[in-house]
Amino acid sequence: MAYSINHHITDWVEKCRALLQPDQVVWIDGSEAQLEQLRNEAFLTGELIRLNEEKLPGCVYHRSALNDVARVEARTFICCEKQEDAGPTNNWMAPAEMKAKLRDIYDGCMKGRTMYVIPYAMGIVGSPFAKYGIELTDSIYVVVSMAIMTRVGTEIYKGIGESADFIKGLHSKAELDAEKRYIVHFPEENYIMSVNSGYGGNVLLGKKCFALRIASVLGRNEGWMAEHMLILGVENPQGEVRYVCGAFPSACGKTNLAMLIPPQAWREKGWKCWCVGDDIAWLRPGPDGRLWAVNPENGFFGVAPGTGAKTNPNALEATKKNTIFTNVVLKPDGTVWWEGMDKNPPTDALNWKGEPWDPASGEPGAHPNSRFTAPAVNCPCISDKFNDPQGVPISAIVFGGRRAKTAPLVYQSRDWGHGVFVGSIMGSEKTAAAEGTVGETRRDPMAMLPFCGYHMADYWQHWLDMEKLITNPPIICNVNWFRTDDEGHFLWPGFGDNLRVIEWVLRRAFGEVDARETALGYEPYAKDIDLEGSGVDEATLEELLSVDPELWRQEVAGIREFYAKFGDKLPQRLRDELDALEKRIG
Ligand code: GTP
Ligand code: SPV
Ligand code: MN
């Protein structure tokens, strides 16, 4: 294929080479032959472990360093010129100061190593909605992961053409020193620098760093939105597909909802669900005034524990080939296991640290944040619109989190502005809390707290401003699959049964069902949620839908405290909505 690599790219790569001093530079072309060669190299060094070719063809295993198992929010920075532009929810440092600090860390850090140049696209190459990136890295794990999670290949150079319009990403594992670990974004320069980590969202720079933090800034400037959302298509028995986006905080159920399988009785009637995306959505107003969503990714970086044949068979199936497993249990036959895969923990296996592991020890074998990296095409329910450059039209947006008592199973906001308020007050309770106790609430607006690349109050204003561009907006609802009884047991079965709620949401979007007006917004009449075969009785449903005014008075106080952080920048509309909510609760 004829392509040329423009001087903006080559000059920058040369500058980085001179600073980081790798022994050699390898340009990744996206070919299977090159990736195969790199995997083989990584098998020799132990960076990757080959898995059972018969049972898990094309799959590999990876262990991260013990101190490097998740995103590090405390070491994640937004470095724009003015601190005020990063806002109170982001770490900030002046760009020049941060660059000087990073230059010292990067200086010579790739000596004895290879620097890989990865050209990749977020979105469909050639589509007007696609954005391009180049990541430099010294990790083969990153190269093979990016080849799953994004669209990697030399056609990206054609997409970039002669322009300087691409996102630069510089990554080095360096010494994996947690004290010198930095994940840094320069939104004014479209530049991401990451050092001293080798894990997931810290180093797969197309994902959270580019497709959310940098893209949220691009979206504000260009009139669109980059969101931490799944995209799900729901096909009714008439064959009509309606699409919903959902924003839940990390580890709160996006991948599960994105791949849901309808309850059996529903399947028999002809209901089907299609996955367009499980983590990130780029949303743009279309010429028809609707909001259209694309998933800029090309794979799934999913939480392994809890992914089983009962809870999420589609995700499990997606991991059967060409998948990377990180920090799970390694079985002696070269296959893998994690808590929640099934009820048969293996003996003679190695835990995520590589130690012999006894399931009876009470210690989990897989790290709680262990992950699979699987190609989207592997997913049995992948949408036929997955590769559609226009994306899919969105009829509803659902926000949600883990709330043991406060939020009802579902409620609908009154209008777009009120919906923005509902997203802004999102919160989720700590999951490790003792049984039955109500955990501390972490406010996580739109599930974007760790991912918004600019001032959160400006981000809310951008959401409010989008209303003018979307003449036919999706409805906005809040859902909560995590209500518990006084013993701490979930009241709602969740997973596939969540379709019962999503279907009500979609009927609301199309004006097909009445609702009752409550202090929060609109809630379903119990009769309108189909419970057949769910094991939930109507009394439990009433409890799930109930709203405790005392808890909401506390909630309002908590939101006021949170909003106070944003001072004058808080949009007046949100302040008014909070006052109105307080009055309605009484
Ligand atoms: P990130 O990849 O970190 O963004 O997470 P995610 O939002 O995609 O969460 P995921 O779907 O991986 O689910 C995380 C955990 O929530 C898993 O342990 C699931 O089993 C659990 N979970 C998901 N959906 C439900 C549900 O409907 N009910 C209950 N009780 N648990 C759920
Ligand atoms: C999340 O934490 O929301 C993830 C995992 O999806 S990571 O890519 O590490 O951010
Ligand atoms: Mn996520």
XYZ file of C-alpha atoms in Angstrom, residues 5-496:
492
model
C 4.589 9.431 6.804
C 4.531 13.191 7.068
C 7.312 15.244 8.625
C 5.198 16.262 11.638
C 5.227 12.610 12.603
C 8.829 11.802 11.673
C 10.211 14.958 13.328
C 8.354 14.168 16.535
C 9.414 10.506 16.562
C 13.014 11.589 16.018
C 12.794 14.080 18.886
C 11.473 11.379 21.218
C 14.108 8.900 20.017
C 16.864 11.363 20.823
C 15.529 11.880 24.342
C 14.538 8.325 25.293
C 17.496 6.687 23.452
C 16.048 3.310 22.476
C 18.415 0.887 20.734
C 16.065 0.786 17.772
C 12.768 2.108 16.469
C 10.189 -0.281 15.002
C 7.275 1.073 12.994
C 4.137 -0.987 13.571
C 2.211 -1.676 10.358
C -0.759 -3.529 11.837
C 0.043 -6.751 9.965
C -0.628 -10.072 11.661
C 2.894 -11.233 10.680
C 4.542 -8.396 12.576
C 2.302 -8.860 15.626
C 3.061 -12.589 15.621
C 6.781 -11.842 15.597
C 6.385 -9.454 18.535
C 4.352 -11.970 20.534
C 7.095 -14.540 19.950
C 9.703 -12.082 21.200
C 7.605 -11.391 24.297
C 7.253 -15.134 24.997
C 11.044 -15.332 25.193
C 11.354 -12.513 27.714
C 8.302 -13.578 29.712
C 6.441 -10.311 29.034
C 3.717 -12.527 27.565
C 2.896 -16.180 28.246
C 1.556 -18.390 25.481
C -1.765 -20.071 26.294
C -3.272 -23.350 25.171
C -3.518 -23.084 21.367
C -6.329 -25.635 21.155
C -8.552 -24.305 23.908
C -7.709 -20.608 23.611
C -6.350 -20.051 20.083
C -4.378 -16.841 19.641
C -4.666 -15.999 23.338
C -1.866 -14.771 25.586
C -1.393 -14.142 29.288
C 0.222 -11.140 30.931
C 1.070 -10.221 34.512
C 1.547 -6.602 35.445
C 3.929 -5.485 38.172
C 2.471 -5.966 41.652
C 2.339 -2.220 42.251
C 0.747 -1.505 38.878
C -2.733 -3.016 38.686
C -5.146 -0.164 37.979
C -5.491 3.412 36.818
C -3.798 5.856 39.162
C -6.033 8.880 39.566
C -3.748 10.603 42.072
C -0.986 10.655 39.447
C -3.157 11.626 36.481
C -2.808 15.275 35.424
C -4.456 17.755 33.134
C -1.763 20.288 32.227
C -3.320 23.284 30.529
C -1.866 26.788 30.806
C -4.443 28.027 33.312
C -5.150 25.949 36.394
C -8.722 27.176 36.353
C -9.314 25.382 33.049
C -8.554 22.012 34.651
C -11.022 22.679 37.452
C -11.256 21.420 41.022
C -11.643 17.728 40.143
C -8.405 17.311 38.170
C -4.773 17.339 39.260
C -2.965 20.196 37.552
C 0.565 21.392 37.034
C 1.872 24.128 34.716
C 2.807 22.483 31.369
C 6.413 23.745 31.369
C 7.015 22.501 34.904
C 5.501 19.109 34.171
C 7.450 18.746 30.922
C 10.723 19.500 32.706
C 9.929 16.863 35.309
C 8.987 14.293 32.659
C 12.011 15.096 30.516
C 14.261 14.031 33.380
C 12.364 10.769 33.787
C 12.271 10.042 30.060
C 15.951 10.884 29.537
C 17.593 7.663 28.342
C 14.801 5.495 29.791
C 14.580 3.285 26.670
C 18.284 2.401 26.559
C 18.610 -1.270 25.680
C 15.001 -1.380 24.538
C 12.988 -0.973 21.357
C 10.665 1.929 20.748
C 7.523 0.960 18.832
C 5.598 3.505 16.784
C 1.884 2.634 16.715
C -0.358 4.479 14.231
C -3.997 4.039 15.252
C -7.470 5.397 14.718
C -10.255 5.952 17.176
C -13.339 5.381 15.054
C -13.581 4.125 11.487
C -10.573 5.054 9.377
C -11.576 7.611 6.743
C -14.840 8.537 8.451
C -15.248 12.245 9.191
C -15.762 11.299 12.844
C -12.507 9.350 13.188
C -9.539 10.807 15.053
C -5.976 9.610 14.653
C -3.234 8.989 17.136
C 0.380 7.831 17.225
C 1.591 6.104 20.363
C 5.270 5.514 21.089
C 5.930 2.766 23.617
C 8.595 0.348 24.841
C 6.030 -2.322 25.724
C 5.052 -5.188 23.446
C 2.050 -5.704 25.716
C 0.915 -2.199 24.777
C 1.462 -2.859 21.055
C -0.582 -6.067 21.010
C -3.253 -4.535 23.257
C -3.585 -1.449 21.058
C -3.911 -3.763 18.049
C -7.042 -5.191 19.692
C -8.499 -2.071 21.273
C -8.036 0.315 18.336
C -7.667 0.206 14.558
C -3.917 0.004 13.968
C -2.298 0.177 10.547
C -0.533 2.216 7.898
C -3.834 3.465 6.431
C -3.806 5.855 9.403
C -1.005 7.794 7.669
C -3.343 8.366 4.742
C -6.028 9.558 7.141
C -3.580 12.051 8.670
C -2.260 13.124 5.272
C 0.072 16.124 5.462
C -1.554 17.552 8.557
C -0.325 17.841 12.126
C -3.797 16.830 13.247
C -3.086 13.721 15.277
C -2.849 12.972 18.996
C 0.694 12.353 20.216
C 1.124 9.705 22.901
C 4.475 8.983 24.509
C 4.646 5.977 26.802
C 7.513 4.266 28.582
C 7.394 1.654 31.289
C 10.682 3.198 32.439
C 11.403 1.540 35.808
C 7.731 0.964 36.745
C 8.527 3.178 39.702
C 5.217 4.099 41.365
C 6.800 7.217 42.874
C 7.641 8.523 39.416
C 4.472 7.346 37.684
C 2.693 10.069 35.708
C -0.244 10.009 33.326
C -0.295 13.474 31.850
C -2.521 15.238 29.341
C -1.713 18.464 27.515
C -5.093 19.209 25.958
C -3.859 22.429 24.354
C -1.213 20.459 22.455
C -3.088 17.188 21.853
C -0.289 15.430 23.667
C -0.374 12.573 26.214
C 2.666 11.489 28.236
C 2.646 8.358 30.350
C 5.553 6.913 32.277
C 6.394 4.223 34.850
C 3.232 2.179 34.366
C 2.441 -0.800 32.164
C -1.238 -1.188 32.923
C -4.528 -0.677 31.057
C -5.982 2.798 31.169
C -2.577 4.247 32.110
C -0.843 3.061 28.958
C -3.374 2.144 26.248
C -3.382 5.810 25.379
C -6.207 5.601 22.842
C -8.662 4.699 25.555
C -9.268 6.898 28.591
C -6.453 9.381 27.845
C -7.400 10.144 24.237
C -10.984 8.978 23.689
C -12.204 10.631 26.913
C -9.826 13.215 28.416
C -8.451 14.737 25.207
C -11.610 14.039 23.184
C -13.838 15.699 25.793
C -11.922 18.914 25.099
C -12.098 18.412 21.312
C -15.830 17.753 21.678
C -16.435 20.957 23.567
C -14.535 22.950 20.931
C -16.183 21.172 18.001
C -19.778 20.733 19.246
C -19.896 17.072 20.200
C -19.433 14.928 23.304
C -16.988 12.214 24.410
C -18.604 10.115 27.122
C -17.864 7.135 29.392
C -20.851 5.246 27.988
C -21.905 1.896 26.646
C -24.060 1.767 23.505
C -26.777 -0.904 23.314
C -29.270 -1.746 20.564
C -32.581 -3.289 21.638
C -34.499 -5.113 18.887
C -38.194 -5.677 19.519
C -40.174 -8.605 18.087
C -41.215 -6.361 15.159
C -37.544 -6.126 14.184
C -37.199 -2.439 15.064
C -33.896 -1.579 16.814
C -33.761 1.298 19.303
C -30.499 2.487 20.836
C -29.625 3.550 24.344
C -26.390 4.876 25.857
C -25.495 4.282 29.490
C -22.966 5.972 31.770
C -22.046 4.050 34.917
C -18.820 4.531 36.886
C -15.958 2.046 36.465
C -16.889 -1.495 37.550
C -20.600 -0.618 37.796
C -21.971 -2.680 34.925
C -21.390 -1.070 31.514
C -19.874 -4.143 29.847
C -22.599 -6.332 31.320
C -25.446 -4.126 30.126
C -23.811 -3.660 26.726
C -23.856 -7.421 26.136
C -27.074 -8.341 27.859
C -29.084 -11.372 26.886
C -32.856 -10.921 27.166
C -34.717 -13.074 29.712
C -35.803 -16.388 28.217
C -39.490 -15.513 27.835
C -38.465 -12.348 26.009
C -36.107 -14.231 23.708
C -38.934 -16.572 22.819
C -41.042 -13.572 21.840
C -38.268 -12.316 19.558
C -36.384 -9.711 21.620
C -32.681 -9.337 20.781
C -29.911 -7.087 22.074
C -26.907 -5.804 20.143
C -23.673 -4.396 21.504
C -22.242 -1.301 19.806
C -19.870 -0.345 22.616
C -19.132 -1.145 26.252
C -17.102 1.795 27.582
C -16.818 4.892 25.404
C -19.256 6.731 23.146
C -18.622 9.719 20.932
C -21.914 11.538 20.462
C -22.742 14.014 17.712
C -25.894 15.812 16.636
C -26.972 14.507 13.237
C -28.582 16.456 10.389
C -31.909 14.996 11.575
C -31.541 16.678 14.985
C -31.030 13.383 16.756
C -27.936 12.447 18.736
C -25.779 9.815 16.988
C -23.260 7.599 18.760
C -20.139 5.790 17.611
C -17.899 3.563 19.680
C -14.371 4.768 18.903
C -12.811 1.529 20.189
C -12.325 -1.801 18.448
C -12.243 -4.190 21.407
C -13.238 -4.695 25.019
C -11.001 -4.173 28.038
C -13.367 -5.821 30.476
C -13.282 -6.662 34.184
C -12.697 -10.445 34.382
C -13.993 -11.345 37.876
C -17.748 -11.805 37.824
C -17.767 -12.531 34.074
C -19.313 -15.984 33.868
C -21.588 -18.191 31.818
C -24.546 -17.085 33.933
C -23.845 -13.340 34.191
C -22.295 -12.452 30.837
C -21.949 -15.387 28.412
C -21.381 -13.020 25.474
C -18.321 -11.481 27.116
C -17.041 -14.919 28.075
C -17.467 -16.106 24.488
C -15.634 -13.016 23.225
C -12.549 -14.119 25.194
C -12.233 -17.563 23.578
C -9.756 -16.485 20.916
C -7.186 -13.766 20.123
C -7.570 -12.356 23.631
C -5.071 -11.039 26.181
C -5.678 -11.937 29.823
C -4.077 -9.769 32.486
C -3.663 -10.718 36.167
C -6.089 -13.659 36.167
C -5.440 -17.220 37.431
C -3.202 -19.306 35.138
C -4.154 -22.998 35.023
C -1.644 -25.811 34.445
C -3.252 -26.671 31.094
C -2.556 -23.184 29.767
C -6.071 -21.868 30.226
C -7.306 -19.205 32.621
C -9.754 -18.732 35.486
C -11.106 -15.958 37.685
C -13.569 -15.611 40.512
C -17.084 -15.770 39.147
C -16.193 -17.591 35.904
C -17.726 -20.766 37.335
C -17.926 -22.522 40.649
C -14.855 -24.723 40.051
C -11.685 -22.959 41.130
C -8.691 -24.854 39.756
C -6.098 -26.654 41.837
C -2.391 -26.514 40.936
C -2.872 -23.104 39.389
C -0.879 -19.873 39.747
C -2.520 -16.744 41.084
C -2.209 -13.326 39.453
C 1.116 -12.796 41.186
C 2.490 -16.040 39.718
C 2.473 -17.890 43.044
C 1.072 -21.386 43.600
C -2.520 -20.753 44.691
C -4.812 -22.731 46.956
C -8.470 -21.852 46.352
C -9.194 -22.848 49.949
C -6.831 -20.130 51.214
C -9.569 -17.512 51.086
C -7.320 -15.263 48.980
C -8.712 -14.458 45.533
C -6.676 -15.989 42.705
C -7.352 -13.250 40.171
C -6.773 -9.592 40.961
C -10.170 -7.864 41.475
C -9.276 -5.535 38.579
C -7.920 -8.301 36.343
C -9.038 -7.831 32.748
C -9.550 -9.435 29.355
C -8.653 -7.586 26.156
C -10.864 -9.065 23.449
C -11.560 -8.065 19.823
C -15.068 -6.657 19.350
C -15.659 -8.964 16.377
C -15.504 -11.929 18.772
C -18.645 -10.843 20.576
C -21.636 -12.966 19.514
C -24.002 -9.994 19.920
C -21.872 -7.379 18.179
C -24.134 -4.941 16.330
C -24.180 -4.873 12.528
C -23.800 -1.104 12.978
C -20.513 -1.520 14.867
C -18.496 -0.442 11.817
C -21.013 2.097 10.552
C -19.166 5.421 10.314
C -22.400 7.340 11.052
C -23.005 5.376 14.240
C -26.494 4.820 15.653
C -29.276 7.231 16.670
C -29.753 7.419 20.430
C -33.281 7.403 21.880
C -32.352 7.378 25.559
C -29.412 7.981 27.882
C -29.319 6.216 31.242
C -27.119 7.275 34.127
C -26.556 4.986 37.093
C -24.365 3.855 39.925
C -24.411 1.607 42.972
C -26.890 2.996 45.470
C -28.075 0.595 48.172
C -31.014 2.710 49.316
C -31.283 6.133 47.737
C -31.977 5.884 44.012
C -35.028 3.993 42.780
C -34.746 1.269 40.129
C -35.481 3.864 37.449
C -36.703 7.416 36.981
C -36.930 9.705 33.998
C -35.845 13.336 34.030
C -38.315 16.043 33.012
C -36.314 17.404 30.092
C -32.748 17.726 28.775
C -31.640 20.337 31.334
C -33.074 18.337 34.205
C -31.379 15.270 32.718
C -28.037 17.068 32.815
C -28.736 17.744 36.495
C -29.491 14.037 37.049
C -26.156 13.137 35.456
C -24.296 15.767 37.466
C -25.511 14.371 40.802
C -24.553 10.791 39.989
C -22.870 8.930 42.786
C -21.797 5.430 43.576
C -21.117 3.678 46.840
C -17.880 1.918 47.649
C -18.247 -1.736 46.800
C -15.972 -3.245 49.427
C -18.251 -1.976 52.222
C -19.261 -4.553 54.796
C -22.416 -6.556 54.083
C -25.544 -4.541 54.583
C -23.818 -1.293 55.468
C -24.372 1.631 53.196
C -21.011 2.583 51.723
C -19.622 6.058 51.391
C -20.901 7.843 48.304
C -18.366 9.000 45.759
C -19.830 11.676 43.484
C -19.020 10.764 39.910
C -20.889 13.075 37.512
C -21.773 11.335 34.244
C -19.186 8.674 35.330
C -16.628 11.216 34.056
C -14.979 12.372 37.293
C -11.629 10.701 36.435
C -11.993 11.284 32.676
C -13.074 14.857 32.026
C -10.181 16.762 30.423
C -11.326 20.220 31.544
C -13.286 22.043 34.240
C -16.241 19.891 35.265
C -18.569 22.905 35.518
C -17.676 23.918 31.950
C -18.378 20.341 30.964
C -21.861 20.581 32.481
C -22.377 23.862 30.637
C -21.346 22.105 27.425
C -23.969 19.423 28.077
C -26.573 22.170 28.618
C -25.455 24.001 25.466
C -25.740 20.840 23.355
C -29.519 21.099 23.709
C -29.552 23.812 21.035
C -27.859 21.466 18.563
C -30.067 18.468 19.317
C -33.595 19.322 18.271
C -34.805 15.757 18.793
C -32.953 14.790 21.986
C -32.886 11.419 23.695
C -34.701 11.194 27.018
C -32.434 11.000 30.075
C -33.106 8.523 32.878
C -31.378 7.226 35.979
C -31.234 3.510 36.802
C -30.016 1.600 39.836
C -29.565 -2.181 39.720
C -28.037 -2.230 43.195
C -30.870 -1.550 45.694
C -30.559 -3.887 48.672
C -32.778 -5.127 51.470
C -31.815 -4.644 55.104
C -29.588 -7.728 54.983
C -27.662 -6.302 52.056
C -29.104 -8.658 49.412
C -29.793 -7.208 45.984
C -33.539 -6.693 45.487
C -33.255 -6.679 41.694
C -31.867 -9.706 39.780
C -29.941 -7.438 37.388
C -28.036 -8.564 34.277
C -30.452 -9.852 31.576
